[in-house]
Amino acid sequence: MKKEILNLHNVAVGISESLIEGVTLGVFQGDHIGIIGSNGSGKTTLLRSLAGEVEFLDGSFHAKGKVVLVPQLKTGDEQGMSGGEQSKKILTEALAKESDVLLLDEPTNHLDITAKKDLVKTLKEFKGVIICVSHDVWFLNQITNKLLIVENNTLRSFTGSYQEYQTELELQKGAQLRKREVVLKEQRKLEHDIKKQQQRKSRSEKSAHQAKFDRSESRMAIANKKTKIEKVSAKNKKMFDEKKEKITMSLETLEDRKRKKVSGSIIAPENKGTVVRITDASLLVGERIITQGISFSVQFGERMVLLGSNGSGKSSLIKALLEQKGFTLMPSAVISGRMRIEYLDQHYGLIDKEKSVLDNVLDFSNVDRERAHQHLSHFLFDDPVLVTKKAKMLSGGMLARLAFVMLTASPIDLLILDEPTNNLDQETITEIIELLNEYQGALLVISHDISFLEQVHITKVGVMDKVFKTYKTEGFVLE
């Protein structure tokens, strides 16, 4: 029998208010568990509670052995290093601590494909308990044998891989649709029966009314008939109302409840031709040459990805393109006309964490308050209390959505995204993909998320190496 390492009994998870309630769970030696759920549902708070950083609001918790938490990479951490280099350093230090329980919060954020594979290999050899929060489907399929799903303030478990969980969801959805069709059939039959009953009642009332005038029946007989009609009608109405209520409840239970969707859009001005061009340039960070022979152009409507190992200079190239201090392109990039270029870095640097959600939008975009509130609501910031919160209180996914609110308040010619899917749940990633696919302007993106790149229809690839190389996607395998 496997040794129980963690035990939770009827615990409540939260800080100022409860996010997850009634959690009773045993975690055993060798369990590799993935925690999934929507942004802001309490996943990170659960990890911090397991690590002892945050107290459970209710219930009892016991742990045997050493518990080590590897938190999400935060903005401002060791900015002399790339995000991927920082992540690898933090993970290496954590794995060296000989823990019994390893808690990981979005461990693959910023990691290139090679680094992800190395991490997976290491974790597969880990004999202790792994509990990780991740939205990386490939990673979850590689290392987990159990899942904890956070939804509707509760936690439920699933034994199996993420892919098996998705298959189970599809089967459940199919069964749910079949049940719903049966209930809808019952509803149609009920409506038909009600209509027939109303027709019978109408005929009976008409017959009683005619008898009143032709005096074929006594007044008492007519009164008795009217009373009988009313009693039968009331009885049938009660029966039909009960059936209707039962059907309505069944339909509500079977309804596919989905959260509200992002309804915003990224507007591009009417434009054509080249947005930016770089010709045989060298990339310098300080005085050090990182890459040479950089030549590429981005046309209006084109979608380009920059690939390369962690630390190869992808983010540095973007900063040099935008002429940020300490980063240089020689010769410099040529930007056509009065182009609006916006950059979302992997740390959401455009957001002032000490300002409120609303003030960030107002100060960045220069729109009026009414327009700011409207735009925020399109990105699911429709709670009056939420928009007054400081940005530092938001989850990673919420920060990403806020960044998109700020960026998209005005038309954009070239949108540059650096690891845009980090910290986002699958629903939000899907919504961002839909936004980008509707966007008509130019797109330049850094990402190691192959699924994301395929879905936004990348047309050109730039590979960071000692000598820069470009490929059309038709002749280049993204994996």
CSV table of C-alpha atoms in Angstrom, one decimal:
chain,number,residue,atom,x,y,z
A,1,MET,CA,0.0,0.0,0.0
A,2,LYS,CA,1.3,3.4,-1.0
A,3,LYS,CA,2.3,5.8,1.8
A,4,GLU,CA,0.0,8.9,2.2
A,5,ILE,CA,2.1,12.0,2.1
A,6,LEU,CA,-0.6,14.8,2.2
A,7,ASN,CA,-4.0,14.7,3.8
A,8,LEU,CA,-6.6,17.4,3.4
A,9,HIS,CA,-10.0,17.1,5.2
A,10,ASN,CA,-12.8,19.5,4.4
A,11,VAL,CA,-10.4,22.4,3.9
A,12,ALA,CA,-11.3,25.8,2.4
A,13,VAL,CA,-8.8,27.7,0.3
A,14,GLY,CA,-8.5,31.4,0.0
A,15,ILE,CA,-6.9,34.6,1.4
A,16,SER,CA,-9.5,37.3,2.2
A,17,GLU,CA,-12.4,35.1,0.9
A,18,SER,CA,-12.9,31.5,0.1
A,19,LEU,CA,-12.0,30.4,-3.4
A,20,ILE,CA,-12.3,26.6,-3.1
A,21,GLU,CA,-14.4,24.8,-0.4
A,22,GLY,CA,-15.0,21.4,1.0
A,23,VAL,CA,-11.7,19.8,-0.2
A,24,THR,CA,-11.1,16.3,1.1
A,25,LEU,CA,-8.1,14.6,-0.5
A,26,GLY,CA,-5.3,12.1,0.1
A,27,VAL,CA,-2.0,12.4,-1.9
A,28,PHE,CA,0.2,9.3,-2.0
A,29,GLN,CA,3.8,8.6,-2.8
A,30,GLY,CA,4.4,8.6,-6.5
A,31,ASP,CA,1.4,10.8,-7.3
A,32,HIS,CA,2.1,13.2,-10.1
A,33,ILE,CA,-0.8,15.6,-10.1
A,34,GLY,CA,-1.8,18.4,-12.4
A,35,ILE,CA,-4.1,21.2,-11.2
A,36,ILE,CA,-6.2,22.8,-13.9
A,37,GLY,CA,-8.9,25.4,-13.9
A,38,SER,CA,-9.8,29.0,-15.0
A,39,ASN,CA,-7.5,31.9,-14.2
A,40,GLY,CA,-8.3,33.3,-10.7
A,41,SER,CA,-10.0,30.1,-9.6
A,42,GLY,CA,-7.6,29.6,-6.7
A,43,LYS,CA,-5.0,27.2,-8.1
A,44,THR,CA,-1.9,29.2,-7.0
A,45,THR,CA,-3.5,29.9,-3.6
A,46,LEU,CA,-4.0,26.1,-3.2
A,47,LEU,CA,-0.3,25.5,-3.9
A,48,ARG,CA,0.8,28.2,-1.5
A,49,SER,CA,-1.5,26.7,1.2
A,50,LEU,CA,0.1,23.3,0.7
A,51,ALA,CA,3.5,24.9,1.0
A,52,GLY,CA,2.5,26.6,4.3
A,53,GLU,CA,2.7,30.2,2.9
A,54,VAL,CA,-1.1,30.7,3.2
A,55,GLU,CA,-3.2,29.3,6.0
A,56,PHE,CA,-6.3,27.2,5.0
A,57,LEU,CA,-9.4,29.0,6.0
A,58,ASP,CA,-11.1,25.9,7.4
A,59,GLY,CA,-10.5,22.1,7.8
A,60,SER,CA,-7.4,20.2,8.6
A,61,PHE,CA,-4.2,19.6,6.7
A,62,HIS,CA,-1.2,17.3,7.4
A,63,ALA,CA,2.0,16.8,5.4
A,64,LYS,CA,4.8,14.2,5.9
A,65,GLY,CA,8.2,15.2,4.6
A,66,LYS,CA,9.8,18.2,3.0
A,67,VAL,CA,7.6,20.4,0.8
A,68,VAL,CA,9.2,22.7,-1.7
A,69,LEU,CA,7.2,25.3,-3.8
A,70,VAL,CA,8.5,26.7,-7.1
A,71,PRO,CA,6.4,29.8,-7.7
A,72,GLN,CA,5.7,31.5,-11.0
A,73,LEU,CA,8.4,33.7,-12.4
A,74,LYS,CA,7.5,37.3,-11.4
A,75,THR,CA,8.1,40.5,-13.2
A,76,GLY,CA,11.4,42.2,-12.3
A,77,ASP,CA,13.3,39.0,-11.3
A,78,GLU,CA,17.0,39.1,-12.4
A,79,GLN,CA,16.3,41.1,-15.6
A,80,GLY,CA,19.9,40.5,-16.7
A,81,MET,CA,18.6,37.0,-17.7
A,82,SER,CA,16.0,35.9,-20.2
A,83,GLY,CA,12.7,34.5,-18.8
A,84,GLY,CA,13.7,30.9,-19.9
A,85,GLU,CA,17.2,31.2,-18.2
A,86,GLN,CA,15.5,32.5,-15.0
A,87,SER,CA,13.0,29.6,-15.0
A,88,LYS,CA,15.8,27.0,-15.6
A,89,LYS,CA,17.8,28.4,-12.7
A,90,ILE,CA,14.9,28.4,-10.3
A,91,LEU,CA,13.9,24.9,-11.2
A,92,THR,CA,17.4,23.6,-10.9
A,93,GLU,CA,17.8,25.1,-7.4
A,94,ALA,CA,14.4,23.6,-6.3
A,95,LEU,CA,15.2,20.1,-7.6
A,96,ALA,CA,18.5,20.2,-5.7
A,97,LYS,CA,16.7,20.5,-2.3
A,98,GLU,CA,15.8,16.8,-2.1
A,99,SER,CA,12.1,17.4,-1.4
A,100,ASP,CA,9.4,14.8,-0.8
A,101,VAL,CA,6.7,17.0,-2.3
A,102,LEU,CA,7.5,19.3,-5.3
A,103,LEU,CA,4.9,22.1,-5.9
A,104,LEU,CA,5.3,23.7,-9.3
A,105,ASP,CA,3.4,26.8,-10.5
A,106,GLU,CA,3.5,27.1,-14.4
A,107,PRO,CA,7.0,25.5,-14.6
A,108,THR,CA,7.2,25.6,-18.4
A,109,ASN,CA,6.6,29.3,-18.8
A,110,HIS,CA,9.3,30.8,-20.9
A,111,LEU,CA,11.1,27.5,-21.5
A,112,ASP,CA,12.1,26.5,-25.0
A,113,ILE,CA,11.2,23.1,-26.4
A,114,THR,CA,14.6,21.6,-25.5
A,115,ALA,CA,14.4,22.9,-21.9
A,116,LYS,CA,10.8,21.6,-21.6
A,117,LYS,CA,11.9,18.1,-22.6
A,118,ASP,CA,14.8,18.2,-20.1
A,119,LEU,CA,12.5,19.2,-17.3
A,120,VAL,CA,10.0,16.4,-18.2
A,121,LYS,CA,12.9,13.8,-18.2
A,122,THR,CA,14.0,15.1,-14.7
A,123,LEU,CA,10.5,15.0,-13.3
A,124,LYS,CA,9.7,11.6,-14.6
A,125,GLU,CA,12.7,10.3,-12.6
A,126,PHE,CA,11.5,12.1,-9.4
A,127,LYS,CA,10.2,9.5,-6.9
A,128,GLY,CA,8.3,11.9,-4.6
A,129,VAL,CA,5.0,13.7,-5.1
A,130,ILE,CA,4.6,16.3,-7.8
A,131,ILE,CA,1.7,18.8,-7.8
A,132,CYS,CA,1.8,21.3,-10.6
A,133,VAL,CA,-0.4,24.1,-11.8
A,134,SER,CA,-0.1,24.3,-15.6
A,135,HIS,CA,-1.9,25.2,-18.8
A,136,ASP,CA,0.7,23.5,-20.9
A,137,VAL,CA,-1.2,20.5,-22.4
A,138,TRP,CA,1.9,18.8,-23.7
A,139,PHE,CA,3.6,19.0,-20.4
A,140,LEU,CA,0.6,17.8,-18.4
A,141,ASN,CA,0.3,14.8,-20.7
A,142,GLN,CA,3.9,13.9,-20.2
A,143,ILE,CA,4.2,14.0,-16.4
A,144,THR,CA,0.8,13.6,-14.7
A,145,ASN,CA,-1.2,10.5,-13.7
A,146,LYS,CA,-3.9,12.4,-11.9
A,147,LEU,CA,-5.7,15.7,-12.3
A,148,LEU,CA,-7.4,18.1,-9.9
A,149,ILE,CA,-10.0,20.2,-11.6
A,150,VAL,CA,-11.0,23.5,-9.9
A,151,GLU,CA,-14.4,24.8,-11.0
A,152,ASN,CA,-17.4,26.4,-9.3
A,153,ASN,CA,-15.5,26.9,-6.0
A,154,THR,CA,-15.0,23.1,-5.7
A,155,LEU,CA,-12.2,20.6,-6.4
A,156,ARG,CA,-12.8,17.3,-8.1
A,157,SER,CA,-10.3,14.6,-9.1
A,158,PHE,CA,-9.6,12.5,-12.2
A,159,THR,CA,-7.3,9.6,-12.4
A,160,GLY,CA,-5.5,9.5,-15.8
A,161,SER,CA,-3.7,11.9,-18.2
A,162,TYR,CA,-4.9,15.2,-19.5
A,163,GLN,CA,-5.7,13.6,-22.8
A,164,GLU,CA,-7.7,10.9,-21.1
A,165,TYR,CA,-9.6,13.6,-19.2
A,166,GLN,CA,-10.4,15.4,-22.5
A,167,THR,CA,-11.6,12.2,-24.0
A,168,GLU,CA,-13.8,11.7,-20.9
A,169,LEU,CA,-15.2,15.2,-21.3
A,170,GLU,CA,-16.1,14.6,-24.9
A,171,LEU,CA,-17.9,11.3,-23.9
A,172,GLN,CA,-19.8,13.2,-21.2
A,173,LYS,CA,-20.7,16.0,-23.5
A,174,GLY,CA,-22.0,13.5,-26.1
A,175,ALA,CA,-24.1,11.7,-23.4
A,176,GLN,CA,-25.3,15.1,-22.1
A,177,LEU,CA,-26.4,16.1,-25.6
A,178,ARG,CA,-28.3,12.8,-26.1
A,179,LYS,CA,-30.0,13.3,-22.7
A,180,ARG,CA,-30.9,16.8,-23.6
A,181,GLU,CA,-32.5,15.7,-26.9
A,182,VAL,CA,-34.6,13.2,-25.0
A,183,VAL,CA,-35.8,16.0,-22.6
A,184,LEU,CA,-36.5,18.3,-25.5
A,185,LYS,CA,-38.6,15.6,-27.1
A,186,GLU,CA,-40.5,15.3,-23.8
A,187,GLN,CA,-41.0,19.1,-23.9
A,188,ARG,CA,-42.4,19.0,-27.4
A,189,LYS,CA,-44.8,16.2,-26.5
A,190,LEU,CA,-45.9,18.1,-23.4
A,191,GLU,CA,-46.6,21.3,-25.4
A,192,HIS,CA,-48.6,19.2,-27.9
A,193,ASP,CA,-50.6,17.6,-25.0
A,194,ILE,CA,-51.3,21.0,-23.5
A,195,LYS,CA,-52.5,22.4,-26.8
A,196,LYS,CA,-54.9,19.4,-27.2
A,197,GLN,CA,-56.2,19.8,-23.6
A,198,GLN,CA,-56.9,23.5,-24.3
A,199,GLN,CA,-58.8,22.6,-27.4
A,200,ARG,CA,-60.9,20.0,-25.5
A,201,LYS,CA,-61.6,22.6,-22.8
A,202,SER,CA,-62.7,25.1,-25.4
A,203,ARG,CA,-65.1,22.6,-27.0
A,204,SER,CA,-66.6,21.6,-23.7
A,205,GLU,CA,-67.1,25.3,-22.7
A,206,LYS,CA,-68.7,26.0,-26.0
A,207,SER,CA,-71.0,23.0,-25.7
A,208,ALA,CA,-72.1,24.1,-22.2
A,209,HIS,CA,-72.7,27.7,-23.4
A,210,GLN,CA,-74.9,26.5,-26.3
A,211,ALA,CA,-76.9,24.2,-23.9
A,212,LYS,CA,-77.7,27.3,-21.7
A,213,PHE,CA,-79.6,28.9,-24.6
A,214,ASP,CA,-81.4,26.0,-26.2
A,215,ARG,CA,-82.5,24.8,-22.7
A,216,SER,CA,-81.9,21.1,-23.6
A,217,GLU,CA,-80.5,20.7,-20.1
A,218,SER,CA,-81.4,22.0,-16.7
A,219,ARG,CA,-79.6,24.9,-15.1
A,220,MET,CA,-78.3,22.5,-12.4
A,221,ALA,CA,-76.9,20.1,-15.0
A,222,ILE,CA,-75.2,22.9,-16.9
A,223,ALA,CA,-73.7,24.2,-13.6
A,224,ASN,CA,-72.5,20.7,-12.7
A,225,LYS,CA,-70.9,20.3,-16.2
A,226,LYS,CA,-69.2,23.7,-15.8
A,227,THR,CA,-67.8,22.7,-12.4
A,228,LYS,CA,-66.6,19.4,-13.8
A,229,ILE,CA,-64.9,21.2,-16.7
A,230,GLU,CA,-63.1,23.5,-14.2
A,231,LYS,CA,-62.0,20.7,-12.0
A,232,VAL,CA,-60.6,18.6,-14.9
A,233,SER,CA,-58.9,21.7,-16.3
A,234,ALA,CA,-57.3,22.6,-12.9
A,235,LYS,CA,-56.2,19.0,-12.4
A,236,ASN,CA,-54.7,18.9,-15.9
A,237,LYS,CA,-53.0,22.3,-15.4
A,238,LYS,CA,-51.4,21.1,-12.2
A,239,MET,CA,-50.2,17.9,-13.9
A,240,PHE,CA,-48.8,19.9,-16.9
A,241,ASP,CA,-47.2,22.5,-14.6
A,242,GLU,CA,-45.4,19.8,-12.6
A,243,LYS,CA,-44.2,18.1,-15.8
A,244,LYS,CA,-43.0,21.5,-17.2
A,245,GLU,CA,-41.1,22.3,-14.0
A,246,LYS,CA,-39.4,18.9,-14.1
A,247,ILE,CA,-38.4,19.3,-17.7
A,248,THR,CA,-37.1,22.9,-17.1
A,249,MET,CA,-35.0,21.6,-14.2
A,250,SER,CA,-33.6,18.8,-16.3
A,251,LEU,CA,-32.7,21.2,-19.1
A,252,GLU,CA,-31.0,23.6,-16.6
A,253,THR,CA,-29.0,20.6,-15.3
A,254,LEU,CA,-28.0,19.5,-18.8
A,255,GLU,CA,-27.2,23.0,-20.0
A,256,ASP,CA,-23.6,23.3,-21.1
A,257,ARG,CA,-22.6,26.1,-18.7
A,258,LYS,CA,-19.7,28.2,-20.1
A,259,ARG,CA,-18.2,31.3,-18.8
A,260,LYS,CA,-18.7,34.6,-20.5
A,261,LYS,CA,-16.5,35.1,-23.6
A,262,VAL,CA,-14.1,37.9,-24.5
A,263,SER,CA,-15.9,40.0,-27.0
A,264,GLY,CA,-13.2,42.7,-27.6
A,265,SER,CA,-11.3,43.0,-30.9
A,266,ILE,CA,-7.9,44.3,-32.1
A,267,ILE,CA,-8.4,47.0,-34.7
A,268,ALA,CA,-5.9,47.6,-37.5
A,269,PRO,CA,-6.0,50.9,-39.5
A,270,GLU,CA,-6.4,50.6,-43.3
A,271,ASN,CA,-2.9,50.0,-44.5
A,272,LYS,CA,-0.8,48.0,-47.0
A,273,GLY,CA,2.8,47.2,-47.7
A,274,THR,CA,5.8,46.9,-45.5
A,275,VAL,CA,5.5,47.8,-41.8
A,276,VAL,CA,9.1,47.2,-40.7
A,277,ARG,CA,12.3,46.1,-42.5
A,278,ILE,CA,15.7,45.0,-41.2
A,279,THR,CA,18.6,44.5,-43.6
A,280,ASP,CA,21.9,42.6,-42.8
A,281,ALA,CA,21.9,44.0,-39.2
A,282,SER,CA,23.8,42.9,-36.1
A,283,LEU,CA,22.2,42.7,-32.7
A,284,LEU,CA,24.1,44.2,-29.8
A,285,VAL,CA,23.3,44.0,-26.1
A,286,GLY,CA,25.5,46.7,-24.6
A,287,GLU,CA,28.6,46.3,-26.7
A,288,ARG,CA,28.3,42.5,-27.1
A,289,ILE,CA,27.2,41.2,-30.5
A,290,ILE,CA,24.5,38.5,-30.0
A,291,THR,CA,23.5,37.7,-33.6
A,292,GLN,CA,24.6,38.8,-37.1
A,293,GLY,CA,23.1,38.8,-40.6
A,294,ILE,CA,19.6,39.7,-39.5
A,295,SER,CA,17.4,40.4,-42.5
A,296,PHE,CA,13.7,40.3,-42.6
A,297,SER,CA,10.6,42.4,-43.3
A,298,VAL,CA,7.1,42.3,-41.9
A,299,GLN,CA,4.3,43.1,-44.3
A,300,PHE,CA,0.9,44.4,-43.3
A,301,GLY,CA,-1.2,41.3,-42.6
A,302,GLU,CA,1.8,39.0,-42.2
A,303,ARG,CA,2.4,36.8,-39.2
A,304,MET,CA,6.0,36.0,-38.2
A,305,VAL,CA,7.4,34.0,-35.3
A,306,LEU,CA,10.9,34.3,-33.7
A,307,LEU,CA,12.3,31.0,-32.5
A,308,GLY,CA,15.5,30.1,-30.7
A,309,SER,CA,16.8,28.6,-27.5
A,310,ASN,CA,16.5,30.4,-24.2
A,311,GLY,CA,19.0,33.3,-24.1
A,312,SER,CA,19.5,33.4,-27.8
A,313,GLY,CA,18.4,37.0,-28.0
A,314,LYS,CA,14.7,36.9,-29.2
A,315,SER,CA,13.4,39.4,-26.7
A,316,SER,CA,16.6,41.5,-27.1
A,317,LEU,CA,15.9,41.7,-30.9
A,318,ILE,CA,12.4,43.1,-30.2
A,319,LYS,CA,13.8,45.6,-27.7
A,320,ALA,CA,16.4,46.7,-30.2
A,321,LEU,CA,13.7,47.1,-32.9
A,322,LEU,CA,11.8,49.3,-30.5
A,323,GLU,CA,15.1,51.2,-29.7
A,324,GLN,CA,15.1,50.5,-26.0
A,325,LYS,CA,18.2,51.5,-24.1
A,326,GLY,CA,21.0,49.0,-24.1
A,327,PHE,CA,19.7,47.1,-27.1
A,328,THR,CA,21.0,48.1,-30.6
A,329,LEU,CA,20.5,47.0,-34.3
A,330,MET,CA,23.3,48.1,-36.6
A,331,PRO,CA,22.1,49.3,-39.1
A,332,SER,CA,18.8,50.2,-37.4
A,333,ALA,CA,15.4,48.9,-38.5
A,334,VAL,CA,13.4,50.9,-41.0
A,335,ILE,CA,9.8,51.5,-39.9
A,336,SER,CA,7.4,52.8,-42.6
A,337,GLY,CA,5.4,56.0,-42.1
A,338,ARG,CA,3.6,56.7,-38.9
A,339,MET,CA,3.1,53.2,-37.7
A,340,ARG,CA,1.7,52.3,-34.3
A,341,ILE,CA,3.7,49.4,-32.9
A,342,GLU,CA,2.7,47.9,-29.6
A,343,TYR,CA,4.7,45.4,-27.6
A,344,LEU,CA,3.4,43.0,-24.9
A,345,ASP,CA,6.5,41.5,-23.2
A,346,GLN,CA,6.5,38.3,-21.2
A,347,HIS,CA,6.4,40.2,-17.9
A,348,TYR,CA,3.5,42.6,-18.8
A,349,GLY,CA,5.8,45.5,-18.2
A,350,LEU,CA,3.3,48.0,-19.6
A,351,ILE,CA,1.1,47.4,-16.5
A,352,ASP,CA,1.8,49.5,-13.4
A,353,LYS,CA,1.1,47.0,-10.7
A,354,GLU,CA,0.5,49.8,-8.1
A,355,LYS,CA,-2.3,51.3,-10.1
A,356,SER,CA,-5.9,50.1,-10.4
A,357,VAL,CA,-7.2,48.1,-13.4
A,358,LEU,CA,-9.2,51.1,-14.5
A,359,ASP,CA,-6.3,53.7,-14.0
A,360,ASN,CA,-3.9,51.5,-16.1
A,361,VAL,CA,-6.3,51.6,-19.0
A,362,LEU,CA,-7.0,55.4,-18.6
A,363,ASP,CA,-3.3,56.3,-18.3
A,364,PHE,CA,-2.0,54.1,-21.1
A,365,SER,CA,-4.7,54.6,-23.8
A,366,ASN,CA,-6.0,58.1,-23.2
A,367,VAL,CA,-9.6,57.1,-23.6
A,368,ASP,CA,-12.4,58.5,-21.5
A,369,ARG,CA,-13.8,56.7,-18.5
A,370,GLU,CA,-17.0,55.5,-20.3
A,371,ARG,CA,-15.0,54.0,-23.2
A,372,ALA,CA,-12.5,52.5,-20.7
A,373,HIS,CA,-15.3,50.7,-18.8
A,374,GLN,CA,-16.9,49.5,-22.0
A,375,HIS,CA,-13.5,48.1,-23.3
A,376,LEU,CA,-12.8,46.5,-19.9
A,377,SER,CA,-16.2,44.8,-20.0
A,378,HIS,CA,-15.4,43.3,-23.4
A,379,PHE,CA,-12.4,41.5,-21.8
A,380,LEU,CA,-14.5,40.3,-18.8
A,381,PHE,CA,-13.6,43.1,-16.4
A,382,ASP,CA,-17.2,44.0,-15.8
A,383,ASP,CA,-17.2,43.8,-12.0
A,384,PRO,CA,-17.2,47.4,-10.5
A,385,VAL,CA,-15.1,46.1,-7.6
A,386,LEU,CA,-12.6,44.3,-9.8
A,387,VAL,CA,-11.7,47.4,-11.9
A,388,THR,CA,-10.8,49.3,-8.7
A,389,LYS,CA,-8.3,46.7,-7.5
A,390,LYS,CA,-4.6,47.2,-7.9
A,391,ALA,CA,-3.1,45.3,-10.8
A,392,LYS,CA,-0.7,43.5,-8.4
A,393,MET,CA,-3.8,41.7,-7.0
A,394,LEU,CA,-4.6,40.1,-10.3
A,395,SER,CA,-3.8,36.5,-11.4
A,396,GLY,CA,-1.4,36.0,-14.3
A,397,GLY,CA,-4.2,35.3,-16.7
A,398,MET,CA,-6.0,38.5,-15.6
A,399,LEU,CA,-2.9,40.5,-16.1
A,400,ALA,CA,-2.6,39.2,-19.6
A,401,ARG,CA,-6.3,40.2,-20.3
A,402,LEU,CA,-5.7,43.6,-18.8
A,403,ALA,CA,-2.6,44.1,-21.1
A,404,PHE,CA,-4.8,43.3,-24.1
A,405,VAL,CA,-7.4,45.8,-22.9
A,406,MET,CA,-4.6,48.5,-22.7
A,407,LEU,CA,-3.1,47.6,-26.1
A,408,THR,CA,-6.3,47.3,-28.1
A,409,ALA,CA,-8.0,50.5,-27.1
A,410,SER,CA,-6.7,52.1,-30.4
A,411,PRO,CA,-5.8,50.7,-33.8
A,412,ILE,CA,-2.4,48.9,-34.2
A,413,ASP,CA,-0.3,48.5,-37.3
A,414,LEU,CA,2.2,45.9,-35.8
A,415,LEU,CA,1.5,43.9,-32.7
A,416,ILE,CA,4.5,42.2,-31.0
A,417,LEU,CA,3.8,39.5,-28.5
A,418,ASP,CA,6.4,37.8,-26.3
A,419,GLU,CA,5.2,34.4,-24.9
A,420,PRO,CA,1.6,35.5,-25.0
A,421,THR,CA,0.1,32.2,-23.7
A,422,ASN,CA,2.1,32.1,-20.5
A,423,ASN,CA,-0.2,32.0,-17.4
A,424,LEU,CA,-3.4,31.7,-19.5
A,425,ASP,CA,-6.0,29.0,-19.1
A,426,GLN,CA,-7.1,27.1,-22.3
A,427,GLU,CA,-10.3,29.1,-22.6
A,428,THR,CA,-8.4,32.4,-22.6
A,429,ILE,CA,-5.8,31.1,-25.0
A,430,THR,CA,-8.6,30.1,-27.4
A,431,GLU,CA,-10.1,33.6,-27.0
A,432,ILE,CA,-6.8,35.3,-27.7
A,433,ILE,CA,-6.3,33.1,-30.8
A,434,GLU,CA,-9.7,34.2,-32.1
A,435,LEU,CA,-8.8,37.9,-31.4
A,436,LEU,CA,-5.5,37.5,-33.3
A,437,ASN,CA,-7.2,35.6,-36.2
A,438,GLU,CA,-9.6,38.5,-36.7
A,439,TYR,CA,-6.8,41.1,-36.5
A,440,GLN,CA,-5.9,42.4,-40.0
A,441,GLY,CA,-2.6,44.1,-39.1
A,442,ALA,CA,1.0,42.7,-38.9
A,443,LEU,CA,1.9,40.2,-36.1
A,444,LEU,CA,5.4,39.4,-34.7
A,445,VAL,CA,5.5,36.8,-32.0
A,446,ILE,CA,7.9,35.0,-29.7
A,447,SER,CA,6.5,31.7,-28.5
A,448,HIS,CA,7.4,28.1,-27.8
A,449,ASP,CA,3.7,27.0,-27.8
A,450,ILE,CA,3.5,25.0,-31.0
A,451,SER,CA,-0.3,24.6,-30.8
A,452,PHE,CA,-0.7,28.3,-30.5
A,453,LEU,CA,1.6,29.1,-33.4
A,454,GLU,CA,-0.3,26.6,-35.7
A,455,GLN,CA,-3.7,28.2,-34.8
A,456,VAL,CA,-2.7,31.8,-35.5
A,457,HIS,CA,-1.5,30.8,-39.0
A,458,ILE,CA,2.2,31.8,-38.9
A,459,THR,CA,3.5,32.7,-42.4
A,460,LYS,CA,7.2,33.3,-41.7
A,461,VAL,CA,9.8,32.0,-39.2
A,462,GLY,CA,12.9,33.7,-38.0
A,463,VAL,CA,15.5,31.6,-36.1
A,464,MET,CA,17.9,33.2,-33.7
A,465,ASP,CA,21.4,31.8,-34.0
A,466,LYS,CA,24.9,33.1,-34.5
A,467,VAL,CA,23.7,33.9,-38.0
A,468,PHE,CA,20.0,34.8,-38.3
A,469,LYS,CA,17.9,32.6,-40.6
A,470,THR,CA,14.4,33.0,-42.0
A,471,TYR,CA,12.0,30.4,-43.4
A,472,LYS,CA,8.6,30.3,-44.9
A,473,THR,CA,6.4,28.0,-42.8
A,474,GLU,CA,5.7,25.8,-45.8
A,475,GLY,CA,9.3,24.6,-45.7
A,476,PHE,CA,9.9,24.7,-42.0
A,477,VAL,CA,8.7,22.2,-39.3
A,478,LEU,CA,7.9,24.2,-36.2
A,479,GLU,CA,8.6,21.3,-33.8
